[in-house]
Structures are given as structure tokens and as C-alpha cells.
CSV table of C-alpha atoms and ligand atoms in Angstrom, one decimal:
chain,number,residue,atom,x,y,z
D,874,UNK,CA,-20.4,16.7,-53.8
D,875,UNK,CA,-22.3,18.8,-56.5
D,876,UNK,CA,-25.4,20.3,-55.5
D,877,UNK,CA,-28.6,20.2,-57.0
D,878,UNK,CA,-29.9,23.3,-58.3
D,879,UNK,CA,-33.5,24.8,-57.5
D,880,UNK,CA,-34.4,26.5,-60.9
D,881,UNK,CA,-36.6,29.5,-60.1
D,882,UNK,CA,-36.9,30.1,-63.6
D,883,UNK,CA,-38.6,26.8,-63.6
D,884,UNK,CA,-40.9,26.7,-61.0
D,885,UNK,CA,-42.2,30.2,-61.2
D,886,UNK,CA,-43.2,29.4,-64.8
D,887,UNK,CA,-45.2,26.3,-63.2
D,888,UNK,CA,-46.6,28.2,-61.0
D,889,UNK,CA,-47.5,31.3,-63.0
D,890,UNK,CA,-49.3,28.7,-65.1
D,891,UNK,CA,-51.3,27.5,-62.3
D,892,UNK,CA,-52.1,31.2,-61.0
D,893,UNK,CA,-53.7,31.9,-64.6
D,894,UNK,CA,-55.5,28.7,-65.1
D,895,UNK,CA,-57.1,30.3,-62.0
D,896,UNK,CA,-57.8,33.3,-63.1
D,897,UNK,CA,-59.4,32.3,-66.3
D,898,UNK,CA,-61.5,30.1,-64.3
D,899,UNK,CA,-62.5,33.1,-61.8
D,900,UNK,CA,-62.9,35.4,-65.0
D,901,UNK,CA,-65.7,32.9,-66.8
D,902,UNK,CA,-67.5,32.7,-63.5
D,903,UNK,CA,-67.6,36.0,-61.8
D,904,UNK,CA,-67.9,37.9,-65.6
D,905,UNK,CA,-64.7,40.2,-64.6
D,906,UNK,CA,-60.6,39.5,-64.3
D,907,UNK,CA,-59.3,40.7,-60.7
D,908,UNK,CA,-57.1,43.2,-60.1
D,909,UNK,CA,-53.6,43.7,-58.5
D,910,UNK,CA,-53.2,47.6,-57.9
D,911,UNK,CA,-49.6,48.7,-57.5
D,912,UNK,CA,-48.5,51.7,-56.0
D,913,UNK,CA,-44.9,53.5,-56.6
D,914,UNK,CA,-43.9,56.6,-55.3
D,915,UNK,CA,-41.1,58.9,-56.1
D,916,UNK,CA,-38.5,57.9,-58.9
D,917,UNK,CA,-36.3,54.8,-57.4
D,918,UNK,CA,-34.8,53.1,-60.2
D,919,UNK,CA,-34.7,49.1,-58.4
D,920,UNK,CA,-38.2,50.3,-57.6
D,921,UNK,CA,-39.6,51.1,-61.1
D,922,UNK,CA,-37.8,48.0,-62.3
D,923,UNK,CA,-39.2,45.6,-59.8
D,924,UNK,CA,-42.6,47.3,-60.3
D,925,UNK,CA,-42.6,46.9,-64.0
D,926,UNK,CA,-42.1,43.2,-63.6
D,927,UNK,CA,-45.1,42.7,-61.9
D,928,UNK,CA,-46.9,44.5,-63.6
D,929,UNK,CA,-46.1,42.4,-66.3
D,930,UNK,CA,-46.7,39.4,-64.7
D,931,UNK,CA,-49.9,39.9,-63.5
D,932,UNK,CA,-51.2,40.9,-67.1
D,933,UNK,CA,-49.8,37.4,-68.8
D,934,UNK,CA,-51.5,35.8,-66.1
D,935,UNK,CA,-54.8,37.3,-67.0
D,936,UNK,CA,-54.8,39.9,-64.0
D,937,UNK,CA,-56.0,43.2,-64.3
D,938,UNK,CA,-53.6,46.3,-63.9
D,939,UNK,CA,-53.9,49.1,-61.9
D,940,UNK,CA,-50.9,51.1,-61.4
D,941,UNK,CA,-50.6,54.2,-59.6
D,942,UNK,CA,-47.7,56.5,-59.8
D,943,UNK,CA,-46.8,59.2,-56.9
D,944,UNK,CA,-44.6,62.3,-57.1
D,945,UNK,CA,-41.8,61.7,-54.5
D,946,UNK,CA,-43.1,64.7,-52.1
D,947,UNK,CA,-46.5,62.9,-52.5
D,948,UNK,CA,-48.1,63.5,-48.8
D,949,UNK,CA,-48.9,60.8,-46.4
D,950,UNK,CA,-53.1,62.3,-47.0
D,951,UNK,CA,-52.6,61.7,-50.6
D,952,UNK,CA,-51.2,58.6,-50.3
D,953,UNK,CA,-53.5,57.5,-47.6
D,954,UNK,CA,-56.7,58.2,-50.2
D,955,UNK,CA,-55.3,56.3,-52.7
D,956,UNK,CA,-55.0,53.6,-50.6
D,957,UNK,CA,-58.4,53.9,-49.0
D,958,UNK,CA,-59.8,54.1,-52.6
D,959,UNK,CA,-58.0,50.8,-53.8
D,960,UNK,CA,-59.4,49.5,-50.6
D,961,UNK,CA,-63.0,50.3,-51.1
D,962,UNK,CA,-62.7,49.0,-54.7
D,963,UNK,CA,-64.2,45.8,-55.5
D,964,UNK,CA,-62.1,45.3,-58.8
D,965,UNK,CA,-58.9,45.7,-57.0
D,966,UNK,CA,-58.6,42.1,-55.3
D,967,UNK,CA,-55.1,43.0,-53.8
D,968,UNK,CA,-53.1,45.9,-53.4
D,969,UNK,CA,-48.9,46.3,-53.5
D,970,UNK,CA,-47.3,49.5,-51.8
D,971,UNK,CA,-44.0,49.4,-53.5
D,972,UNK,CA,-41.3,49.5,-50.1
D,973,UNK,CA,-38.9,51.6,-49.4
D,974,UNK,CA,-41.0,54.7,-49.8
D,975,UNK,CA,-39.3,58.3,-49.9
D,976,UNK,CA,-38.0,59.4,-46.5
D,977,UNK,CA,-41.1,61.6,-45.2
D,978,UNK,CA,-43.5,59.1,-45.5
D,979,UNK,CA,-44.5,56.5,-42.4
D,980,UNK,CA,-44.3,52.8,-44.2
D,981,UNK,CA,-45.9,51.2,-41.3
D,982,UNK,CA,-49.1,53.5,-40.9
D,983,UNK,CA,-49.3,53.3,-45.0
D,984,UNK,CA,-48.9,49.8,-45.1
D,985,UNK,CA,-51.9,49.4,-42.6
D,986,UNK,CA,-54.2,50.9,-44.7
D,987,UNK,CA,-54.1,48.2,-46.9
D,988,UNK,CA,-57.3,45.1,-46.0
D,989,UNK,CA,-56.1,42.4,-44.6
D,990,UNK,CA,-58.0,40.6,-47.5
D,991,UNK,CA,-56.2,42.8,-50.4
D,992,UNK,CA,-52.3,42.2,-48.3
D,993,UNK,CA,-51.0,40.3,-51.3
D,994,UNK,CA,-47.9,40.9,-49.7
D,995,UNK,CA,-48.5,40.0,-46.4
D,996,UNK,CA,-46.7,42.8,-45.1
D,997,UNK,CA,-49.8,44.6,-42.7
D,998,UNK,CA,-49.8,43.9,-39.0
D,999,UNK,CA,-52.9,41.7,-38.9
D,1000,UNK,CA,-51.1,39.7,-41.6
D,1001,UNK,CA,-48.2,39.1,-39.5
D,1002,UNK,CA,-50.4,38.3,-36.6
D,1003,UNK,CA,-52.0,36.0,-38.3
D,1004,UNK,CA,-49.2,34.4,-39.5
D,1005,UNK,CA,-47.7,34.5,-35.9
D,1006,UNK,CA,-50.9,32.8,-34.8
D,1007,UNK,CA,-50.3,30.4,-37.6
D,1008,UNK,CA,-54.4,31.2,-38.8
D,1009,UNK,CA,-54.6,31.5,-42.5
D,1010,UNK,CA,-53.9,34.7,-44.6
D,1011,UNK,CA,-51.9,35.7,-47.2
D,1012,UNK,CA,-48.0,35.1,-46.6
D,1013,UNK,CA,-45.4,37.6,-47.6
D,1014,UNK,CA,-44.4,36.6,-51.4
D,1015,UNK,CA,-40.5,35.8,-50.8
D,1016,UNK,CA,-40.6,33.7,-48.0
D,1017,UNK,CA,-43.1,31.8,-49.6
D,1018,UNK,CA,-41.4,31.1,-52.5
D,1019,UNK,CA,-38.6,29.8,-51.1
D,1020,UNK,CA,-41.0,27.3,-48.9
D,1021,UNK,CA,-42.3,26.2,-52.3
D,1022,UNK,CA,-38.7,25.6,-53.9
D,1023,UNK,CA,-38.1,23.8,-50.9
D,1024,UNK,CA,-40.6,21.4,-51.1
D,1025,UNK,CA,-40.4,21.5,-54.9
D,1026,UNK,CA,-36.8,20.2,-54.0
D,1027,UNK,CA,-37.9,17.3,-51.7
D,1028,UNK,CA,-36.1,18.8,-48.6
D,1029,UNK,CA,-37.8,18.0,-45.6
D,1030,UNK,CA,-38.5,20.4,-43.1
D,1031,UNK,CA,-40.3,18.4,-40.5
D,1032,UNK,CA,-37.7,17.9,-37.6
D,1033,UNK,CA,-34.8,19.9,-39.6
D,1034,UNK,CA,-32.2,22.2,-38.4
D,1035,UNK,CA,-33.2,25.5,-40.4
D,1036,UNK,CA,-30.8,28.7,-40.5
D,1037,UNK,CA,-32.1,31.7,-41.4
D,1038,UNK,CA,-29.5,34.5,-41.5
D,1039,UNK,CA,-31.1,38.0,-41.5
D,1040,UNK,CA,-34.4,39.2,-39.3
D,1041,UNK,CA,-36.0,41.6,-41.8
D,1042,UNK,CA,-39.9,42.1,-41.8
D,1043,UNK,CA,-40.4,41.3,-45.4
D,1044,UNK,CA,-37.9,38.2,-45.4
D,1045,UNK,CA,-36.1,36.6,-42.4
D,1046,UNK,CA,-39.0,37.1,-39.9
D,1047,UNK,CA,-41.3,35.5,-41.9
D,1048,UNK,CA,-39.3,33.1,-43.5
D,1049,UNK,CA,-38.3,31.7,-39.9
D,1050,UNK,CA,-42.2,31.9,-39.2
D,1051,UNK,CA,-42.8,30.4,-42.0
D,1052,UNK,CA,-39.9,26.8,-41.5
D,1053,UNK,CA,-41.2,27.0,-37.9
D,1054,UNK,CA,-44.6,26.0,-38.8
D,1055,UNK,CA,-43.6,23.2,-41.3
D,1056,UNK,CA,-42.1,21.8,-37.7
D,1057,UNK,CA,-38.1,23.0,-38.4
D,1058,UNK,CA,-36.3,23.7,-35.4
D,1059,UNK,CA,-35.0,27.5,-36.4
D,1060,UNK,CA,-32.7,29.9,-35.6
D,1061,UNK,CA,-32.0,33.1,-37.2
D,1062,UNK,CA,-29.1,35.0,-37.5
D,1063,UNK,CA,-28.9,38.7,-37.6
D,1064,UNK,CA,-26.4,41.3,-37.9
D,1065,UNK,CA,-25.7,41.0,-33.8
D,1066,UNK,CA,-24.8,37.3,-34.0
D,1067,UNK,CA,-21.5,36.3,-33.2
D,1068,UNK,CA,-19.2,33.9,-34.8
D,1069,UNK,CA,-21.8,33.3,-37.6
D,1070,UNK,CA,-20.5,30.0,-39.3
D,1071,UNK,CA,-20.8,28.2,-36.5
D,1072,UNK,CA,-24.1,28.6,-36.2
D,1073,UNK,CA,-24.5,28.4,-40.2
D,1074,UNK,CA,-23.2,25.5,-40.1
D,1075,UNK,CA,-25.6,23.4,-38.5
D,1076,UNK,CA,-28.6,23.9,-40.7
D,1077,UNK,CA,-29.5,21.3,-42.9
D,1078,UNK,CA,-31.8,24.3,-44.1
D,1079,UNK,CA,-30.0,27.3,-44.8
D,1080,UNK,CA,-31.7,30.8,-45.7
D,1081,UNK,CA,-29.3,33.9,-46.5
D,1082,UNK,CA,-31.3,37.1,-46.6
D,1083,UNK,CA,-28.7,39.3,-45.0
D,1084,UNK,CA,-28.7,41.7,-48.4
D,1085,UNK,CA,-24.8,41.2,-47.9
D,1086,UNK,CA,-22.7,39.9,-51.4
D,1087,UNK,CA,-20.8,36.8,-50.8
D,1088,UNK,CA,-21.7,37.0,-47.4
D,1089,UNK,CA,-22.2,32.6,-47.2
D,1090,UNK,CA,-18.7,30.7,-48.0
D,1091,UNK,CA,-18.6,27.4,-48.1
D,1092,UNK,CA,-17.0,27.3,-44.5
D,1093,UNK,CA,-20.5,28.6,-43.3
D,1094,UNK,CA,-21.9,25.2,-45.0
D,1095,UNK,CA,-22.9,21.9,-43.6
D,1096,UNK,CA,-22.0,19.5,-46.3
D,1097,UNK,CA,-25.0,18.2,-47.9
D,1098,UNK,CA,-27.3,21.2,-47.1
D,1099,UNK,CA,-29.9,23.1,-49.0
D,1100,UNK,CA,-28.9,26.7,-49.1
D,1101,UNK,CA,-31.4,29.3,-50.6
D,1102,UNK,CA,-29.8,32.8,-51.6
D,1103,UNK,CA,-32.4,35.5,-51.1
D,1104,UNK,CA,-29.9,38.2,-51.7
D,1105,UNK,CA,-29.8,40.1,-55.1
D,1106,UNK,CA,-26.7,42.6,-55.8
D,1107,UNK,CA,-26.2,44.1,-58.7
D,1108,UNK,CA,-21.7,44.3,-59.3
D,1109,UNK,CA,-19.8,44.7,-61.9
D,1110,UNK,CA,-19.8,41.2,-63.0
D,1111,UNK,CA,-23.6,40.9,-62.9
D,1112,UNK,CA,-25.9,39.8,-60.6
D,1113,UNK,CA,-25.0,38.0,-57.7
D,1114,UNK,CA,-26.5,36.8,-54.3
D,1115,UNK,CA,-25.5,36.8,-50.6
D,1116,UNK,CA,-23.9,33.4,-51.4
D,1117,UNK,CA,-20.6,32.5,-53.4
D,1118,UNK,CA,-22.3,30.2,-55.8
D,1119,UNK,CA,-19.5,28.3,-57.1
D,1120,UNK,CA,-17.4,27.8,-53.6
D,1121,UNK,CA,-20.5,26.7,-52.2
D,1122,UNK,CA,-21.9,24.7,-54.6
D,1123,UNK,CA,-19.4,22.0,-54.0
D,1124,UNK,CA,-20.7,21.6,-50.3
D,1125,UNK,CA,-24.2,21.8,-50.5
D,1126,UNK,CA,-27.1,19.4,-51.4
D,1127,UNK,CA,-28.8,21.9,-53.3
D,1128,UNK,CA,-28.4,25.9,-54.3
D,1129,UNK,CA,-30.6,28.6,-56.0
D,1130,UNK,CA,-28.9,30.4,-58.4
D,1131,UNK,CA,-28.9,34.4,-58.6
D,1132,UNK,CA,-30.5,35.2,-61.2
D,1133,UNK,CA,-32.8,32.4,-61.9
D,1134,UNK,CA,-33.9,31.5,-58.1
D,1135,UNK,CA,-35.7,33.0,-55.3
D,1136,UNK,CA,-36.5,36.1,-57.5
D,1137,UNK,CA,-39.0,34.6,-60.3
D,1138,UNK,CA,-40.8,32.8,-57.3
D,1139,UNK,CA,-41.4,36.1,-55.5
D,1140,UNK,CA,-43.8,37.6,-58.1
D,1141,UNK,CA,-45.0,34.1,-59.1
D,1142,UNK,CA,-46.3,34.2,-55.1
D,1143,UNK,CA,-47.7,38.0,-55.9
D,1144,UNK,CA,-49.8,36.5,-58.3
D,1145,UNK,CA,-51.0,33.7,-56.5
D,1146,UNK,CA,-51.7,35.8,-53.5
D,1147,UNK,CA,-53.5,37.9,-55.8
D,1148,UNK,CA,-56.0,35.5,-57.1
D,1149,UNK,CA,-56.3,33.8,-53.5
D,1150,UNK,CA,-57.3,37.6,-52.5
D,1151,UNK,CA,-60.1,37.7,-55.5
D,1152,UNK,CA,-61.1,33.7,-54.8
D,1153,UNK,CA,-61.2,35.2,-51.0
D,1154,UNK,CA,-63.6,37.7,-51.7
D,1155,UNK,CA,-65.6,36.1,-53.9
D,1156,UNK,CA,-66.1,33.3,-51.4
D,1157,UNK,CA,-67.1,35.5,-48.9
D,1158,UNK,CA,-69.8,37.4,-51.0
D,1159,UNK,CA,-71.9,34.5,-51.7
D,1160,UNK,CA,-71.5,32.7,-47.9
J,643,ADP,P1,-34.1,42.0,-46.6
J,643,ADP,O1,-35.2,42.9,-46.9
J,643,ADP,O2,-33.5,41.4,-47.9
J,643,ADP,O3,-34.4,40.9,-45.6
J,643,ADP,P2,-32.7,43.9,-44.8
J,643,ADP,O4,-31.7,44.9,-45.2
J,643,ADP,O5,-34.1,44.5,-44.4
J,643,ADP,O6,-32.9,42.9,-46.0
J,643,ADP,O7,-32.2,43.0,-43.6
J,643,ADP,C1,-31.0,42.5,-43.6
J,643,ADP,C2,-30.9,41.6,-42.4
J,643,ADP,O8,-29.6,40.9,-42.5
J,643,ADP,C3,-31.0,42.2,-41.0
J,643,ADP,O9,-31.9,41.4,-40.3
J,643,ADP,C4,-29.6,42.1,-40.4
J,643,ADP,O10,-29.6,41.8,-39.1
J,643,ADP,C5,-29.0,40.9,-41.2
J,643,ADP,N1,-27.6,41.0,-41.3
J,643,ADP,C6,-26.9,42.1,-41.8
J,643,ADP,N2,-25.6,41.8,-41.7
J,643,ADP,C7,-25.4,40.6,-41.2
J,643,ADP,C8,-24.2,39.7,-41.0
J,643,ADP,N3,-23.0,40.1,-41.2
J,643,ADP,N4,-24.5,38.5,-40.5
J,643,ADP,C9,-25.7,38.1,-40.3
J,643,ADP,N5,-26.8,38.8,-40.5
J,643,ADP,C10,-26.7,40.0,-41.0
């Protein structure tokens, strides 16, 4: 068997369509574009990459930019005010703290300071209570994307066996959350689990976001399954994900490649959180 592949690539650019027919829409009603504020602080390379992207993003789809860039020793005060400014800020329809922040600074009392309404990450504990309560709010980006390339795919979720291997706050978690909802019976795997294949291989749905290379052979495969690689590693022989592509391709039902998958469809979700955010607010102002 050959599987299918999910083109990120594809999809995001669907989607990234969508997101600025939106905005254009929200723009010629409400006589201003909204705006996604991103925060960096300090000097990580990834982190200036990734940011830049966005950035980028947002602007072709008609978003406004507001970027702000912190020294590294930047002070949890200072950075607290720039929050609370963004928040206060009716231009600034969501608001991204670039993660990890430089060791000094508490990423969970910063990340609180950001409105629920402005999450576009979905990364604050009330947006994780909601999404634990299953009430609406904006989802963390990643796990929604790979929901969508799902679904794009056909695969049903209703009644599946879904794996999710890893238990992070900005991926597993929420990605489990996320399959549990759509009615998949779930289990996630974390660094603790024991013999992990065997687990692996029961999932008609299979999610690696262990941020290990290679970590998914095709022995940790159930022929015929969909397998989304969440991992992104930069070697010597380019970019590669927490799954062995070809090995596994060969088992599987469908694959997302690395580059070309799960990434595009994480900032196509920023952006659609974003103008969910403004459309959000906006609602709310004339109720
Ligand atoms: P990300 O943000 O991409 O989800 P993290 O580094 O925050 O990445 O989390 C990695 C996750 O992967 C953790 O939940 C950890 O338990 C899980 N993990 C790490 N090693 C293994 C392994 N060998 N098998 C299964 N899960 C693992």
C-alpha cells in the first residue's frame, strides 16, 4: 500500500484564501483591517524565523501587523505592560507571545495576560478550560490544523482508534482534546509509556508530536492508517519530522510530509483565529 498524502502546502493556501476573503469583508464593514500583535523576546533564531512567517502571513491576508520586539533581559513588568497594552487595544484583535521565552521569565503568568478573546493561540488557561469543557473559543493553531487535514482527508474520526504520542500543552494535550470531541476513542502516549508500538499500532488515527526524529517506524503503524507528523527537525539532510516518511509511507493510508504538512496549516489557523478574534469582538460590540 501507498499512502495518500495530506498536502499542507495545499490546504493552507485554501485556507489562507478563505481567512482573507474574510478579512476584506470585515475591513469594508467595520472601516479598519484587524490586527495580530506578535511579541518576541530575546534573540532565538527558530523563534525569529517562525515569527517572521507569520508576520508575513497575516499581512497577505490583509491583517494588520503589530510586532514587538524584547531585549532578552526584558523584565516580566515590562513585558507584562506590553501585554496589557495589546490587551486594551481595540486594533489588536489577537495577540501571539512567541514560546519558549528566555529563562527568567514565567510563560504561564505572561501567557495569562493575554484576553481570552485576543488567545489566537489558544494557549491561556481559560482557553484550555474551555476547550476542556468543550464551550467555544479559539483552539491552539497546530492541533487544529491537523483536525482540518484530517477531515480534508476524509478520515473519520467518529468511533476511531486515535494515537496521539506526546502530551505537550501546545500540541498533544489539545490535539487529544481536540479527536476526543470529534467522538475518537484516544490515547496518548508520552515519554513514560512503555512498549510504544504496541500501543501505536492500534490507531487508525495516528498523531506524532513527540519532537523526536524518526521516532514513528513503520513497525509502530497499523496498515492502512492516517499518520500526521507534527515533528519538525532540522538535520543535515534537511528537514525532517518525527516520522520516517518513506518506511512508513508504504504502511499507511495517508502521511503529511515534512516540509509541506502540518506546518503551513499552523499559521493558516493563526490567521483564522485571528479574524475569528476581530469577527468576535465585533459581534459583541453591537449585541
Ligand atoms: P511539542 O511542543 O512539539 O508537543 P514537547 O517537547 O513540548 O513538544 O513535548 C514532547 C512530548 O513528547 C512530551 O509530551 C513527551 O512526553 C513526549 N515524548 C518524548 N519522548 C517520547 C517517546 N520516546 N515516546 C513517546 N512520547 C515521547
Amino acid at each position: 500500500m501507498t499512502a495518500t498524502i495530506i498536502d499542507g502546502t495545499a490546504l493552507a493556501a485554501e485556507s489562507r484564501k478563505e481567512t482573507a476573503e474574510r478579512v476584506t469583508a470585515f475591513t469594508r464593514a467595520y472601516g479598519w483591517a484587524p490586527g495580530l500583535a506578535t511579541v518576541l523576546i530575546g534573540d532565538d533564531p527558530a523563534s525569529e524565523v517562525y515569527v517572521r512567517r507569520k508576520r508575513k502571513a497575516a499581512a497577505e491576508a490583509g491583517l494588520e501587523d503589530f510586532h514587538h520586539h524584547l531585549p532578552a533581559d526584558a523584565s516580566h513588568p515590562q513585558v507584562a505592560a506590553l501585554i496589557g497594552e495589546l490587551a486594551e487595544d481595540p486594533r489588536v484583535s489577537g495577540i501571539l507571545l512567541q514560546l519558549p521565552l528566555p529563562a527568567g521569565l514565567d510563560r504561564y503568568a505572561l501567557v495569562d495576560l493575554i484576553p481570552v478573546e485576543k488567545d489566537v493561540d489558544g494557549l491561556t488557561t481559560a482557553s484550555q478550560g474551555l476547550l476542556a469543557r468543550g464551550l467555544p473559543g479559539l483552539r491552539p493553531c497546530t492541533p487544529s490544523g491537523v483536525i482540518r487535514m484530517l477531515d480534508s482527508a476524509g478520515v473519520r474520526l467518529d468511533g476511531a482508534e486515535a494515537v496521539v504520542i506526546g502530551r505537550s500543552e501546545l500540541v498533544g494535550h489539545p490535539a487529544a482534546e481536540l479527536l476526543l470531541r470529534r467522538g475518537a476513542t484516544v490515547t496518548i502516549a508520552h515519554s513514560r509509556t512503555r512498549a510504544l508500538a504496541e500501543v501505536t499500532r492500534r490507531a487508525e488515527v495516528l498523531i506524532a508530536a513527540a519532537g523526536i526524529p524518526g521516532l514513528v517506524t513503520a513497525e509502530h503503524v497499523r496498515p492502512g492508517a492516517a499518520v500526521i507528523d507534527v515533528g519538525i527537525h532540522r538535520t543535515d539532510s534537511g528537514l525532517t519530522g518525527d516520522v520516517r516518511f518513506a518506511e512508513v509511507s508504504r504502511t499507511a493510508g495517508w502521511i503529511t510530509p515534512v516540509p509541506g504538512g502540518v506546518g503551513p496549516m499552523t499559521i493558516a489557523m493563526l490567521l483564522a483565529n485571528t479574524i475569528t478574534a476581530a469577527e468576535n469582538a465585533a459581534y459583541a460590540a453591537i449585541r
